mmCIF file of C-alpha atoms in Angstrom:
data_model
loop_
_atom_site.group_PDB
_atom_site.id
_atom_site.type_symbol
_atom_site.label_atom_id
_atom_site.label_comp_id
_atom_site.label_asym_id
_atom_site.label_seq_id
_atom_site.Cartn_x
_atom_site.Cartn_y
_atom_site.Cartn_z
ATOM 1 C CA UNK A 1 4.743 -90.486 -13.246
ATOM 2 C CA UNK A 2 8.270 -89.342 -13.577
ATOM 3 C CA UNK A 3 11.027 -91.835 -14.357
ATOM 4 C CA UNK A 4 13.618 -91.974 -11.636
ATOM 5 C CA UNK A 5 15.844 -94.510 -9.839
ATOM 6 C CA UNK A 6 14.460 -95.929 -6.589
ATOM 7 C CA UNK A 7 17.188 -95.064 -4.227
ATOM 8 C CA UNK A 8 16.886 -95.522 -0.447
ATOM 9 C CA UNK A 9 15.745 -91.971 0.380
ATOM 10 C CA UNK A 10 15.307 -92.377 4.118
ATOM 11 C CA UNK A 11 12.725 -91.093 6.499
ATOM 12 C CA UNK A 12 14.202 -91.804 9.873
ATOM 13 C CA UNK A 13 12.265 -92.677 12.933
ATOM 14 C CA UNK A 14 14.472 -92.787 15.976
ATOM 15 C CA UNK A 15 13.597 -94.234 19.289
ATOM 16 C CA UNK A 16 14.366 -92.237 22.456
ATOM 17 C CA UNK A 17 14.121 -95.382 24.689
ATOM 18 C CA UNK A 18 13.955 -99.139 24.324
ATOM 19 C CA UNK A 19 10.761 -98.772 22.231
ATOM 20 C CA UNK A 20 10.543 -97.588 18.621
ATOM 21 C CA UNK A 21 9.384 -94.186 17.484
ATOM 22 C CA UNK A 22 9.203 -92.849 13.992
ATOM 23 C CA UNK A 23 10.451 -89.662 12.352
ATOM 24 C CA UNK A 24 10.398 -88.432 8.826
ATOM 25 C CA UNK A 25 13.059 -86.888 6.723
ATOM 26 C CA UNK A 26 13.388 -86.297 3.030
ATOM 27 C CA UNK A 27 16.335 -86.976 0.795
ATOM 28 C CA UNK A 28 17.555 -88.058 -2.624
ATOM 29 C CA UNK A 29 20.354 -90.154 -4.038
ATOM 30 C CA UNK A 30 22.200 -93.283 -2.729
ATOM 31 C CA UNK A 31 22.620 -91.956 0.805
ATOM 32 C CA UNK A 32 19.888 -91.483 3.371
ATOM 33 C CA UNK A 33 20.027 -88.220 5.313
ATOM 34 C CA UNK A 34 18.261 -86.731 8.169
ATOM 35 C CA UNK A 35 17.679 -82.972 8.031
ATOM 36 C CA UNK A 36 20.813 -82.497 10.103
ATOM 37 C CA UNK A 37 23.247 -85.131 8.735
ATOM 38 C CA UNK A 38 23.856 -88.821 8.013
ATOM 39 C CA UNK A 39 22.311 -91.679 9.982
ATOM 40 C CA UNK A 40 24.271 -92.321 13.142
ATOM 41 C CA UNK A 41 25.970 -95.644 14.036
ATOM 42 C CA UNK A 42 24.075 -98.155 16.118
ATOM 43 C CA UNK A 43 20.784 -97.785 14.362
ATOM 44 C CA UNK A 44 19.289 -101.028 13.070
ATOM 45 C CA UNK A 45 17.061 -100.760 10.010
ATOM 46 C CA UNK A 46 13.705 -102.404 10.590
ATOM 47 C CA UNK A 47 11.827 -101.622 7.421
ATOM 48 C CA UNK A 48 11.622 -99.180 4.570
ATOM 49 C CA UNK A 49 8.406 -97.962 3.074
ATOM 50 C CA UNK A 50 7.922 -96.094 -0.167
ATOM 51 C CA UNK A 51 5.575 -93.217 -0.040
ATOM 52 C CA UNK A 52 4.655 -91.046 -2.980
ATOM 53 C CA UNK A 53 3.603 -87.479 -2.329
ATOM 54 C CA UNK A 54 2.467 -84.843 -4.674
ATOM 55 C CA UNK A 55 5.844 -83.121 -4.458
ATOM 56 C CA UNK A 56 8.044 -86.176 -5.379
ATOM 57 C CA UNK A 57 9.217 -89.684 -4.287
ATOM 58 C CA UNK A 58 9.561 -90.251 -0.576
ATOM 59 C CA UNK A 59 10.634 -93.275 1.438
ATOM 60 C CA UNK A 60 9.823 -93.891 5.024
ATOM 61 C CA UNK A 61 12.381 -96.121 6.812
ATOM 62 C CA UNK A 62 12.060 -97.515 10.315
ATOM 63 C CA UNK A 63 15.074 -98.090 12.509
ATOM 64 C CA UNK A 64 15.693 -99.604 15.881
ATOM 65 C CA UNK A 65 17.679 -97.639 18.356
ATOM 66 C CA UNK A 66 20.238 -99.815 20.296
ATOM 67 C CA UNK A 67 20.975 -97.473 23.156
ATOM 68 C CA UNK A 68 23.255 -94.925 21.553
ATOM 69 C CA UNK A 69 22.545 -91.220 21.569
ATOM 70 C CA UNK A 70 21.658 -90.149 18.071
ATOM 71 C CA UNK A 71 23.228 -87.034 16.751
ATOM 72 C CA UNK A 72 19.910 -85.872 15.385
ATOM 73 C CA UNK A 73 18.339 -85.477 18.795
ATOM 74 C CA UNK A 74 21.286 -83.479 20.086
ATOM 75 C CA UNK A 75 21.046 -81.207 17.079
ATOM 76 C CA UNK A 76 17.302 -80.935 17.325
ATOM 77 C CA UNK A 77 17.464 -80.144 21.020
ATOM 78 C CA UNK A 78 20.044 -77.485 20.399
ATOM 79 C CA UNK A 79 18.036 -76.136 17.530
ATOM 80 C CA UNK A 80 14.957 -76.215 19.689
ATOM 81 C CA UNK A 81 16.786 -74.242 22.365
ATOM 82 C CA UNK A 82 17.964 -71.826 19.719
ATOM 83 C CA UNK A 83 14.441 -71.540 18.353
ATOM 84 C CA UNK A 84 13.094 -71.029 21.826
ATOM 85 C CA UNK A 85 15.732 -68.443 22.472
ATOM 86 C CA UNK A 86 14.989 -66.823 19.121
ATOM 87 C CA UNK A 87 11.275 -67.030 19.828
ATOM 88 C CA UNK A 88 11.753 -65.435 23.214
ATOM 89 C CA UNK A 89 13.983 -62.838 21.612
ATOM 90 C CA UNK A 90 11.388 -62.257 18.946
ATOM 91 C CA UNK A 91 8.665 -62.002 21.549
ATOM 92 C CA UNK A 92 10.834 -59.650 23.539
ATOM 93 C CA UNK A 93 11.600 -57.722 20.341
ATOM 94 C CA UNK A 94 7.887 -57.688 19.540
ATOM 95 C CA UNK A 95 7.133 -56.471 23.051
ATOM 96 C CA UNK A 96 9.885 -53.902 22.746
ATOM 97 C CA UNK A 97 8.496 -52.912 19.380
ATOM 98 C CA UNK A 98 5.080 -52.346 20.980
ATOM 99 C CA UNK A 99 6.753 -50.369 23.759
ATOM 100 C CA UNK A 100 8.646 -48.395 21.132
ATOM 101 C CA UNK A 101 5.436 -47.845 19.210
ATOM 102 C CA UNK A 102 3.813 -46.518 22.361
ATOM 103 C CA UNK A 103 6.806 -44.304 23.023
ATOM 104 C CA UNK A 104 6.820 -43.148 19.416
ATOM 105 C CA UNK A 105 3.103 -42.372 19.671
ATOM 106 C CA UNK A 106 3.726 -40.441 22.893
ATOM 107 C CA UNK A 107 6.659 -38.678 21.285
ATOM 108 C CA UNK A 108 4.492 -37.863 18.266
ATOM 109 C CA UNK A 109 1.833 -36.499 20.598
ATOM 110 C CA UNK A 110 4.415 -34.522 22.551
ATOM 111 C CA UNK A 111 5.953 -33.315 19.324
ATOM 112 C CA UNK A 112 2.513 -32.247 18.054
ATOM 113 C CA UNK A 113 1.801 -30.435 21.320
ATOM 114 C CA UNK A 114 5.239 -28.854 21.219
ATOM 115 C CA UNK A 115 4.719 -27.851 17.608
ATOM 116 C CA UNK A 116 1.306 -26.379 18.484
ATOM 117 C CA UNK A 117 2.853 -24.570 21.429
ATOM 118 C CA UNK A 118 5.620 -23.163 19.261
ATOM 119 C CA UNK A 119 3.081 -22.187 16.601
ATOM 120 C CA UNK A 120 0.873 -20.544 19.248
ATOM 121 C CA UNK A 121 3.826 -18.732 20.785
ATOM 122 C CA UNK A 122 4.990 -17.615 17.360
ATOM 123 C CA UNK A 123 1.457 -16.519 16.508
ATOM 124 C CA UNK A 124 1.260 -14.611 19.789
ATOM 125 C CA UNK A 125 4.585 -12.973 19.032
ATOM 126 C CA UNK A 126 3.404 -12.116 15.529
ATOM 127 C CA UNK A 127 0.187 -10.634 16.928
ATOM 128 C CA UNK A 128 2.172 -8.636 19.474
ATOM 129 C CA UNK A 129 4.526 -7.379 16.777
ATOM 130 C CA UNK A 130 1.563 -6.516 14.559
ATOM 131 C CA UNK A 131 -0.110 -4.636 17.407
ATOM 132 C CA UNK A 132 3.085 -2.684 18.002
ATOM 133 C CA UNK A 133 3.319 -1.936 14.287
ATOM 134 C CA UNK A 134 -0.321 -0.807 14.278
ATOM 135 C CA UNK A 135 0.326 1.504 17.234
ATOM 136 C CA UNK A 136 3.373 2.914 15.461
ATOM 137 C CA UNK A 137 1.344 3.451 12.285
ATOM 138 C CA UNK A 138 -1.471 5.078 14.252
ATOM 139 C CA UNK A 139 1.061 7.396 15.868
ATOM 140 C CA UNK A 140 2.495 8.224 12.463
ATOM 141 C CA UNK A 141 -0.989 8.849 11.044
ATOM 142 C CA UNK A 142 -1.830 11.102 13.994
ATOM 143 C CA UNK A 143 1.361 13.038 13.389
ATOM 144 C CA UNK A 144 0.588 13.343 9.690
ATOM 145 C CA UNK A 145 -2.930 14.596 10.457
ATOM 146 C CA UNK A 146 -1.490 17.143 12.871
ATOM 147 C CA UNK A 147 0.952 18.282 10.223
ATOM 148 C CA UNK A 148 -1.872 18.554 7.691
ATOM 149 C CA UNK A 149 -3.937 20.663 10.082
ATOM 150 C CA UNK A 150 -0.951 22.924 10.689
ATOM 151 C CA UNK A 151 -0.384 23.202 6.948
ATOM 152 C CA UNK A 152 -4.052 24.100 6.415
ATOM 153 C CA UNK A 153 -3.788 26.702 9.167
ATOM 154 C CA UNK A 154 -0.642 28.086 7.588
ATOM 155 C CA UNK A 155 -2.345 28.161 4.193
ATOM 156 C CA UNK A 156 -5.304 30.049 5.636
ATOM 157 C CA UNK A 157 -2.858 32.433 7.226
ATOM 158 C CA UNK A 158 -1.106 32.854 3.886
ATOM 159 C CA UNK A 159 -4.435 33.523 2.196
ATOM 160 C CA UNK A 160 -5.237 36.157 4.801
ATOM 161 C CA UNK A 161 -1.791 37.658 4.356
ATOM 162 C CA UNK A 162 -2.281 37.692 0.582
ATOM 163 C CA UNK A 163 -5.698 39.324 0.999
ATOM 164 C CA UNK A 164 -4.169 41.843 3.380
ATOM 165 C CA UNK A 165 -1.361 42.512 0.913
ATOM 166 C CA UNK A 166 -3.910 43.061 -1.866
ATOM 167 C CA UNK A 167 -5.897 45.415 0.364
ATOM 168 C CA UNK A 168 -2.688 47.175 1.384
ATOM 169 C CA UNK A 169 -1.726 47.492 -2.270
ATOM 170 C CA UNK A 170 -5.143 48.982 -3.029
ATOM 171 C CA UNK A 171 -4.690 51.417 -0.150
ATOM 172 C CA UNK A 172 -1.270 52.400 -1.487
ATOM 173 C CA UNK A 173 -2.780 52.979 -4.917
ATOM 174 C CA UNK A 174 -5.569 55.077 -3.399
ATOM 175 C CA UNK A 175 -3.038 57.076 -1.409
ATOM 176 C CA UNK A 176 -0.971 57.578 -4.542
ATOM 177 C CA UNK A 177 -4.085 58.743 -6.355
ATOM 178 C CA UNK A 178 -4.844 61.200 -3.551
ATOM 179 C CA UNK A 179 -1.241 62.403 -3.602
ATOM 180 C CA UNK A 180 -1.510 62.938 -7.328
ATOM 181 C CA UNK A 181 -4.596 65.071 -6.697
ATOM 182 C CA UNK A 182 -2.938 67.315 -4.099
ATOM 183 C CA UNK A 183 -1.952 69.974 -6.657
ATOM 184 C CA UNK A 184 -5.570 70.137 -7.809
ATOM 185 C CA UNK A 185 -6.729 70.526 -4.217
ATOM 186 C CA UNK A 186 -4.837 73.725 -3.753
ATOM 187 C CA UNK A 187 -7.248 76.520 -2.987
ATOM 188 C CA UNK A 188 -8.421 77.941 -6.313
ATOM 189 C CA UNK A 189 -8.216 81.735 -6.723
ATOM 190 C CA UNK A 190 -11.740 82.110 -8.069
ATOM 191 C CA UNK A 191 -13.553 79.935 -5.482
ATOM 192 C CA UNK A 192 -16.588 81.530 -3.847
ATOM 193 C CA UNK A 193 -16.604 80.982 -0.096
ATOM 194 C CA UNK A 194 -19.716 79.924 1.711
ATOM 195 C CA UNK A 195 -20.794 80.990 5.156
ATOM 196 C CA UNK A 196 -19.250 83.648 7.262
ATOM 197 C CA UNK A 197 -15.723 84.793 6.697
ATOM 198 C CA UNK A 198 -13.434 83.632 3.944
ATOM 199 C CA UNK A 199 -12.474 80.214 5.313
ATOM 200 C CA UNK A 200 -12.847 77.151 3.141
ATOM 201 C CA UNK A 201 -13.075 73.563 4.292
ATOM 202 C CA UNK A 202 -11.455 70.671 2.481
ATOM 203 C CA UNK A 203 -14.093 67.933 2.572
ATOM 204 C CA UNK A 204 -15.235 64.714 0.962
ATOM 205 C CA UNK A 205 -18.567 64.967 -0.817
ATOM 206 C CA UNK A 206 -21.117 62.384 0.488
ATOM 207 C CA UNK A 207 -22.472 61.558 -2.966
ATOM 208 C CA UNK A 208 -19.184 61.134 -4.889
ATOM 209 C CA UNK A 209 -16.727 60.623 -1.977
ATOM 210 C CA UNK A 210 -14.346 63.010 -3.739
ATOM 211 C CA UNK A 211 -12.245 65.453 -1.748
ATOM 212 C CA UNK A 212 -12.905 69.086 -2.673
ATOM 213 C CA UNK A 213 -13.038 72.688 -1.372
ATOM 214 C CA UNK A 214 -16.693 73.286 -0.402
ATOM 215 C CA UNK A 215 -17.744 72.749 -3.994
ATOM 216 C CA UNK A 216 -19.867 69.525 -3.743
ATOM 217 C CA UNK A 217 -22.618 69.270 -6.316
ATOM 218 C CA UNK A 218 -25.795 67.178 -6.062
ATOM 219 C CA UNK A 219 -28.588 65.719 -8.120
ATOM 220 C CA UNK A 220 -32.080 64.550 -7.184
ATOM 221 C CA UNK A 221 -31.806 61.153 -5.494
ATOM 222 C CA UNK A 222 -28.229 61.723 -4.196
ATOM 223 C CA UNK A 223 -27.306 61.653 -0.537
ATOM 224 C CA UNK A 224 -27.454 65.228 0.693
ATOM 225 C CA UNK A 225 -24.902 67.082 2.815
ATOM 226 C CA UNK A 226 -26.729 66.109 6.036
ATOM 227 C CA UNK A 227 -27.356 62.486 4.990
ATOM 228 C CA UNK A 228 -30.897 62.967 3.660
ATOM 229 C CA UNK A 229 -32.191 62.277 0.151
ATOM 230 C CA UNK A 230 -31.933 65.166 -2.322
ATOM 231 C CA UNK A 231 -35.487 66.047 -3.490
ATOM 232 C CA UNK A 232 -34.565 69.228 -5.320
ATOM 233 C CA UNK A 233 -31.308 70.649 -6.732
ATOM 234 C CA UNK A 234 -30.383 73.814 -8.607
ATOM 235 C CA UNK A 235 -29.005 73.609 -12.120
ATOM 236 C CA UNK A 236 -25.396 73.855 -10.944
ATOM 237 C CA UNK A 237 -26.075 71.264 -8.237
ATOM 238 C CA UNK A 238 -24.663 73.391 -5.463
ATOM 239 C CA UNK A 239 -27.983 74.047 -3.718
ATOM 240 C CA UNK A 240 -31.221 72.255 -3.118
ATOM 241 C CA UNK A 241 -33.332 70.438 -0.538
ATOM 242 C CA UNK A 242 -32.941 67.057 1.169
ATOM 243 C CA UNK A 243 -35.598 64.895 2.847
ATOM 244 C CA UNK A 244 -34.874 63.121 6.130
ATOM 245 C CA UNK A 245 -35.525 59.470 6.744
ATOM 246 C CA UNK A 246 -38.891 58.552 8.249
ATOM 247 C CA UNK A 247 -39.257 59.671 11.868
ATOM 248 C CA UNK A 248 -41.422 58.141 14.592
ATOM 249 C CA UNK A 249 -45.114 58.975 14.135
ATOM 250 C CA UNK A 250 -46.283 61.937 16.244
ATOM 251 C CA UNK A 251 -49.110 64.344 17.017
ATOM 252 C CA UNK A 252 -48.936 67.890 15.679
ATOM 253 C CA UNK A 253 -49.325 69.580 19.095
ATOM 254 C CA UNK A 254 -50.625 73.017 20.012
ATOM 255 C CA UNK A 255 -54.268 71.886 20.129
ATOM 256 C CA UNK A 256 -56.604 74.923 20.309
ATOM 257 C CA UNK A 257 -53.684 77.384 20.132
ATOM 258 C CA UNK A 258 -53.676 80.218 17.589
ATOM 259 C CA UNK A 259 -50.356 80.348 15.739
ATOM 260 C CA UNK A 260 -49.398 83.599 13.992
ATOM 261 C CA UNK A 261 -47.803 82.532 10.710
ATOM 262 C CA UNK A 262 -48.027 83.005 6.985
ATOM 263 C CA UNK A 263 -50.271 80.251 5.669
ATOM 264 C CA UNK A 264 -48.884 80.669 2.150
ATOM 265 C CA UNK A 265 -45.303 79.718 3.279
ATOM 266 C CA UNK A 266 -44.154 77.514 0.397
ATOM 267 C CA UNK A 267 -41.105 75.915 1.997
ATOM 268 C CA UNK A 268 -42.463 75.517 5.536
ATOM 269 C CA UNK A 269 -39.315 76.749 7.264
ATOM 270 C CA UNK A 270 -40.986 79.981 8.427
ATOM 271 C CA UNK A 271 -44.145 78.176 9.617
ATOM 272 C CA UNK A 272 -42.072 75.648 11.568
ATOM 273 C CA UNK A 273 -40.184 78.416 13.330
ATOM 274 C CA UNK A 274 -43.431 80.272 14.106
ATOM 275 C CA UNK A 275 -45.033 77.134 15.561
ATOM 276 C CA UNK A 276 -41.960 76.452 17.718
ATOM 277 C CA UNK A 277 -41.941 80.042 18.943
ATOM 278 C CA UNK A 278 -45.518 79.651 20.254
ATOM 279 C CA UNK A 279 -44.183 77.465 23.067
ATOM 280 C CA UNK A 280 -47.263 75.287 23.178
ATOM 281 C CA UNK A 281 -47.830 73.284 26.339
ATOM 282 C CA UNK A 282 -46.388 69.800 25.959
ATOM 283 C CA UNK A 283 -44.252 70.876 23.009
ATOM 284 C CA UNK A 284 -44.971 70.492 19.333
ATOM 285 C CA UNK A 285 -43.776 68.708 16.193
ATOM 286 C CA UNK A 286 -42.023 71.922 15.195
ATOM 287 C CA UNK A 287 -39.821 71.775 18.287
ATOM 288 C CA UNK A 288 -38.797 68.219 17.336
ATOM 289 C CA UNK A 289 -37.838 69.408 13.850
ATOM 290 C CA UNK A 290 -35.621 72.199 15.101
ATOM 291 C CA UNK A 291 -33.869 69.833 17.515
ATOM 292 C CA UNK A 292 -33.218 67.214 14.812
ATOM 293 C CA UNK A 293 -29.485 67.026 13.955
ATOM 294 C CA UNK A 294 -27.645 64.757 11.481
ATOM 295 C CA UNK A 295 -24.024 64.875 10.275
ATOM 296 C CA UNK A 296 -23.483 67.813 12.648
ATOM 297 C CA UNK A 297 -26.116 69.688 10.708
ATOM 298 C CA UNK A 298 -29.533 70.964 11.853
ATOM 299 C CA UNK A 299 -31.850 73.559 10.241
ATOM 300 C CA UNK A 300 -34.458 70.884 9.580
ATOM 301 C CA UNK A 301 -38.149 71.867 9.351
ATOM 302 C CA UNK A 302 -41.631 70.433 8.679
ATOM 303 C CA UNK A 303 -42.358 70.523 4.900
ATOM 304 C CA UNK A 304 -45.348 72.466 3.635
ATOM 305 C CA UNK A 305 -48.310 71.015 1.731
ATOM 306 C CA UNK A 306 -46.757 72.295 -1.500
ATOM 307 C CA UNK A 307 -43.450 70.524 -0.787
ATOM 308 C CA UNK A 308 -45.185 67.246 0.082
ATOM 309 C CA UNK A 309 -47.145 67.460 -3.168
ATOM 310 C CA UNK A 310 -43.892 68.025 -5.085
ATOM 311 C CA UNK A 311 -42.252 65.080 -3.329
ATOM 312 C CA UNK A 312 -45.213 62.888 -4.305
ATOM 313 C CA UNK A 313 -44.936 63.993 -7.920
ATOM 314 C CA UNK A 314 -41.228 63.072 -8.096
ATOM 315 C CA UNK A 315 -41.142 59.865 -6.046
ATOM 316 C CA UNK A 316 -39.812 57.975 -9.082
ATOM 317 C CA UNK A 317 -36.899 60.355 -9.537
ATOM 318 C CA UNK A 318 -36.189 60.401 -5.840
ATOM 319 C CA UNK A 319 -36.331 56.615 -5.571
ATOM 320 C CA UNK A 320 -38.869 56.427 -2.761
ATOM 321 C CA UNK A 321 -42.170 54.658 -2.159
ATOM 322 C CA UNK A 322 -44.450 56.457 0.304
ATOM 323 C CA UNK A 323 -48.105 55.632 0.973
ATOM 324 C CA UNK A 324 -48.811 57.051 4.451
ATOM 325 C CA UNK A 325 -50.307 60.351 5.666
ATOM 326 C CA UNK A 326 -47.606 62.914 6.601
ATOM 327 C CA UNK A 327 -47.936 66.073 8.667
ATOM 328 C CA UNK A 328 -47.234 69.400 6.937
ATOM 329 C CA UNK A 329 -46.413 72.777 8.505
ATOM 330 C CA UNK A 330 -49.340 74.434 6.709
ATOM 331 C CA UNK A 331 -52.051 75.617 9.103
ATOM 332 C CA UNK A 332 -55.816 75.724 8.532
ATOM 333 C CA UNK A 333 -57.140 79.295 8.539
ATOM 334 C CA UNK A 334 -59.379 80.305 11.461
ATOM 335 C CA UNK A 335 -59.270 76.754 12.968
ATOM 336 C CA UNK A 336 -56.884 76.177 15.843
ATOM 337 C CA UNK A 337 -57.743 72.494 16.292
ATOM 338 C CA UNK A 338 -56.717 71.097 12.869
ATOM 339 C CA UNK A 339 -53.748 71.310 10.488
ATOM 340 C CA UNK A 340 -53.045 70.158 6.985
ATOM 341 C CA UNK A 341 -51.540 66.735 6.214
ATOM 342 C CA UNK A 342 -50.871 64.988 2.887
ATOM 343 C CA UNK A 343 -52.199 61.521 1.978
ATOM 344 C CA UNK A 344 -49.603 59.954 -0.340
ATOM 345 C CA UNK A 345 -51.931 57.030 -1.053
ATOM 346 C CA UNK A 346 -54.725 59.201 -2.497
ATOM 347 C CA UNK A 347 -52.443 62.122 -3.508
ATOM 348 C CA UNK A 348 -54.637 64.627 -1.694
ATOM 349 C CA UNK A 349 -54.230 67.120 1.166
ATOM 350 C CA UNK A 350 -56.349 66.266 4.215
ATOM 351 C CA UNK A 351 -57.197 68.077 7.453
ATOM 352 C CA UNK A 352 -56.314 66.214 10.642
ATOM 353 C CA UNK A 353 -56.934 67.067 14.269
ATOM 354 C CA UNK A 354 -53.711 68.264 15.817
ATOM 355 C CA UNK A 355 -54.117 65.574 18.492
ATOM 356 C CA UNK A 356 -54.122 62.828 15.822
ATOM 357 C CA UNK A 357 -51.033 60.799 15.016
ATOM 358 C CA UNK A 358 -49.475 60.888 11.531
ATOM 359 C CA UNK A 359 -46.155 60.041 9.867
ATOM 360 C CA UNK A 360 -43.265 62.521 9.988
ATOM 361 C CA UNK A 361 -40.363 63.502 7.682
ATOM 362 C CA UNK A 362 -38.313 66.694 7.873
ATOM 363 C CA UNK A 363 -36.769 68.807 5.068
ATOM 364 C CA UNK A 364 -33.544 70.814 5.025
ATOM 365 C CA UNK A 365 -32.261 73.419 2.586
ATOM 366 C CA UNK A 366 -28.605 73.416 1.470
#
C-alpha cells in the first residue's frame, strides 16, 4: 500500500429533506470538496468512513442537512438541465444527422441519375454526331467513286483516242507510200493493153493488194481475179485458171437429150456452152455455170474430166482437200442418160446418171 497522509477527503451525502441521504465525492488534501465546490454552511458532520478503492484512498463522510439549500444541488440541477438540454440537442442533432443522411442519400441518388442522364444525353449526342460524320464520309466516298468511274471512262476514251491516232498515223503513212508510188503508176509506154480498145484500168491486185495498170500476176494457190483459187498459171503469171468455191449440189440435167459437142474438149468451156445451148427442159448445170458471176466477172464453166484430174493431182499446191464426187462437162459417147463425174476419194472418173446429184465447182480462165 502506498504511504500517504490520511486527510479528510470527503464523500458528501446531502439530505434533501429532514432525513439523511448520502452522496459520494472524491478529493485529496486538507479540504473536502464536492465535485462542484466546497461544503456549504449549515451541514453537520455525522460520521466519516474510510474506503479504499483500487484507484486510491477514498473517504465517505456523512452529514446532516439543517434546512439550508446546498449549493451542490443547485449546481447539479442546473447541470442536469444543461445535460438534458445537451442530450435533447444531441438527439435532435442525431435526428437531423439521420435526416441529412437520408437527404444526402437522395441527393447522391439524384446526382447519380443526373450523371447517368447527362452521360446518356452525351452518348446520344456523340452517336448522332458519329452518324452525321458517317453520312458525310459515305457521301464523300460516293463522290470519290463517281470521280474514279469518270476517270476510268476518260482513260478508256484516251486509249481509244490513242488507238485512233495510231491508226490515223498508219493511214497517213500508207497514203504517203501511195503518193510516193504515183510516179511509178504513170502509164508505161510499153504496156500491152488487154481487152478491146487501148484503155487501161488502174486496179489493186487481189493477191498482193498492190495498185497497178492491168498487170497483176498470179501463182497457183493465189486468189484469182474473180475471187476463186488459182489452179493453173502461166510462167509470167499473167494468165491461168481459177476454181470457184463449192456450189450447192445439183443434178446434171438434160436427161435423155443428145448434146452435140466435142467429147475431147480439154478445158470444158466449149462443152458447157454446147450443153447450155441445147435448152434442155428444166434447165441444166451448164446454164447455172454461165449465170454464175463473182467480182463482176462471169465466163465460168463446168470443168472437164481432164481438169478435175489435174486439180486432184495438185491439191497440195492449191491448198485444198476434196473427197466428194464432182460433175464434169465431159459427156459419155452414144449414151444420153449418163455423164462423166470424178471421184476425188478414189481418184477415178465415174459415170453417173444425169438425174443423180453430185458436188459442183466451176472454173474460169483469165
